[in-house]
Amino acid sequence: MKLWSGRFTKPTEGIVDEFSASIPFDKRLYREDIEGSIAYARMLGECGVIRRDESDKLIEGLKAVLGDIEAGVVDLSLDAEDIHTNIERLLEARVGEVARKLHTGRSRNDQVATDTRLYVRREIASITGLIRSLQWTLVDIAEKNLDCIMPGYTHLQRAQPVLLSHHLMAYFEMLERDVGRFRDCSRRANILPLGSGALAGTTFPVDRKLLASMLGFNDITRNSIDAVSDRDFVIEVLSACSITMMHLSRLSEEIVLWSSSEFAYIELDDAYATGSSIMPQKKNPDIAELIRGKTGRVYGDLVSILVVMKGLPLAYNKDMQEDKEALFDGIDTLKACLSIVQPMLRSVKINKERLMQATRAGFMTATDVADYLARKGVPFRSAHEIVGRIVLYCTKEGKTLEELSMEEWKSFSGLFDEDIKGVVSVEASVAARSVPGGTARERVVEAIARARQALSEAR
Ligand code: ARG
């Protein structure tokens, strides 16, 4: 029998139960649901809404139900719609009639909002832990490869030489912002809706502040209608997931590019690559590709909840049950990606010679030559033009900047001196960028130290 069957004259069709049930996916909220109910039962007892002995019995029963679910000895039934109703039924089977008092002053609407917030809060803690360990990995690799110079790119064209470590530390920064976003989400998710009832509040003297402190919420929601109809926290966390996925996707894209024969900057470990069913020579970066692909899926989760919510009148509507699959999927997907990208990165072999060799072609120190002239008083725009002509000349002659003779330099400007030789090397180019945030070795060393410090304090 349905827990709301009183006003109905006949049971629902089987197809209706199947269509409207959320138990196949919301069963994973069982811990949060029981945690919330235990606090609720305790509060009801403390506030005198039910007797203490009743409250104790409920708590004991709920703990037993938790044990049963974890031991896999109970069936969660479709007929009972969702996890909230299932647990109430299991509780009644355990402790009898008194179980029917648990829902006093409560609605599934404030209950599900509470459970989902508890879930989001817990998952955010686990996600930030995974992001932290990926950051450690980046810092370790950056520190180990401080001597490695590579082409930095804009428009995927060789632009200026940079330290590989500097490039890797760019991802550290992105992830740092991601952690900040998740923390921020958590702050707003961690507000208690319970006690809002179906939408208008409750007639019972429930102590919401007590509930909040028992459940570790920072505050209580201020408007009961908003409390049961708000899913901003779901949207916020999925948006934070999407942004982190975008970062992982950009990293993955570079892994795919860099492991191609065209770049050959890195080699993936065999344990993190896959073969082709037809081409025996292939070694494919499937993991990186999948992360890139799954990014689209997480965006889909975010967009789906945004669209679900956009036309809903206040307060609760059943449409909102659709929040869960998107939420679970987005979080599961992000966690899976974070978990695999870290060991994959650690196993990557970096082809330093190849990276260095790639900096030789492409006139990557042309800006340094222009800066040289600018330091000697030539307006930068004019210096840019002169160096443009030098590059054109080199292209025609098949020479690199380093191969130009003093005579050739002088033919473009009398301001060139012997010291230009020290300026056009990629090492000099990197070393010269010692502005804060620049790629000079001492700056990158500093950045790594700062990152290590921040990570160890974050523990
Ligand atoms: N299973 C529902 C959900 O996930 C919660 C139940 C509230 N349903 C209701 N008809 N009042 O949103």
PDB file of N, CA and C and ligand atoms in Angstrom, residues 22 26 82 84 108-109 112 231 316 318 320-321 324, ligand 1:
ATOM      1  N   SER A  22      11.702   6.610  -8.263  1.00  0.00           N
ATOM      2  CA  SER A  22      13.094   7.062  -8.338  1.00  0.00           C
ATOM      3  C   SER A  22      14.026   6.095  -7.623  1.00  0.00           C
ATOM      4  N   ASP A  26      17.743   6.689  -6.739  1.00  0.00           N
ATOM      5  CA  ASP A  26      17.963   7.428  -5.480  1.00  0.00           C
ATOM      6  C   ASP A  26      18.276   6.511  -4.302  1.00  0.00           C
ATOM      7  N   ASP A  82      10.407   5.677  -3.732  1.00  0.00           N
ATOM      8  CA  ASP A  82      11.730   6.284  -3.602  1.00  0.00           C
ATOM      9  C   ASP A  82      12.427   5.813  -2.334  1.00  0.00           C
ATOM     10  N   HIS A  84      13.145   7.393   0.360  1.00  0.00           N
ATOM     11  CA  HIS A  84      12.564   7.901   1.607  1.00  0.00           C
ATOM     12  C   HIS A  84      11.442   6.979   2.090  1.00  0.00           C
ATOM     13  N   ARG A 108       8.305  14.772   2.223  1.00  0.00           N
ATOM     14  CA  ARG A 108       9.409  14.284   1.409  1.00  0.00           C
ATOM     15  C   ARG A 108      10.087  15.443   0.680  1.00  0.00           C
ATOM     16  N   ASN A 109       9.365  16.537   0.576  1.00  0.00           N
ATOM     17  CA  ASN A 109       9.962  17.682  -0.144  1.00  0.00           C
ATOM     18  C   ASN A 109      11.124  18.308   0.627  1.00  0.00           C
ATOM     19  N   VAL A 112      13.890  15.319   0.855  1.00  0.00           N
ATOM     20  CA  VAL A 112      14.764  15.046  -0.298  1.00  0.00           C
ATOM     21  C   VAL A 112      15.764  16.194  -0.509  1.00  0.00           C
ATOM     22  N   ARG A 231      17.031  24.164  -6.275  1.00  0.00           N
ATOM     23  CA  ARG A 231      18.057  23.181  -6.660  1.00  0.00           C
ATOM     24  C   ARG A 231      19.303  23.898  -7.177  1.00  0.00           C
ATOM     25  N   TYR A 316       7.684  22.704  -4.844  1.00  0.00           N
ATOM     26  CA  TYR A 316       8.159  21.431  -5.379  1.00  0.00           C
ATOM     27  C   TYR A 316       7.309  20.985  -6.563  1.00  0.00           C
ATOM     28  N   LYS A 318       7.284  17.462  -9.345  1.00  0.00           N
ATOM     29  CA  LYS A 318       7.909  16.154  -9.523  1.00  0.00           C
ATOM     30  C   LYS A 318       9.048  16.184 -10.550  1.00  0.00           C
ATOM     31  N   MET A 320      11.439  17.797 -10.504  1.00  0.00           N
ATOM     32  CA  MET A 320      12.703  17.967  -9.789  1.00  0.00           C
ATOM     33  C   MET A 320      13.364  16.649  -9.427  1.00  0.00           C
ATOM     34  N   GLN A 321      12.587  15.585  -9.475  1.00  0.00           N
ATOM     35  CA  GLN A 321      13.176  14.272  -9.256  1.00  0.00           C
ATOM     36  C   GLN A 321      14.227  13.967 -10.328  1.00  0.00           C
ATOM     37  N   LYS A 324      18.391  14.102  -9.956  1.00  0.00           N
ATOM     38  CA  LYS A 324      19.337  13.170  -9.335  1.00  0.00           C
ATOM     39  C   LYS A 324      20.237  12.422 -10.301  1.00  0.00           C
TER      40      LYS A 324
HETATM   41  N1  ARG B   1      11.430  11.153  -4.981  1.00  0.00           N
HETATM   42  C1  ARG B   1      11.145  12.563  -4.989  1.00  0.00           C
HETATM   43  C2  ARG B   1      12.282  13.347  -5.575  1.00  0.00           C
HETATM   44  O1  ARG B   1      13.313  12.817  -5.756  1.00  0.00           O
HETATM   45  C3  ARG B   1      10.899  13.098  -3.632  1.00  0.00           C
HETATM   46  C4  ARG B   1       9.519  12.915  -3.229  1.00  0.00           C
HETATM   47  C5  ARG B   1       8.719  14.114  -3.201  1.00  0.00           C
HETATM   48  N2  ARG B   1       7.644  13.757  -4.014  1.00  0.00           N
HETATM   49  C6  ARG B   1       6.423  14.203  -3.857  1.00  0.00           C
HETATM   50  N3  ARG B   1       5.520  13.742  -4.621  1.00  0.00           N
HETATM   51  N4  ARG B   1       6.133  15.079  -2.951  1.00  0.00           N
HETATM   52  O2  ARG B   1      12.153  14.520  -5.865  1.00  0.00           O
END
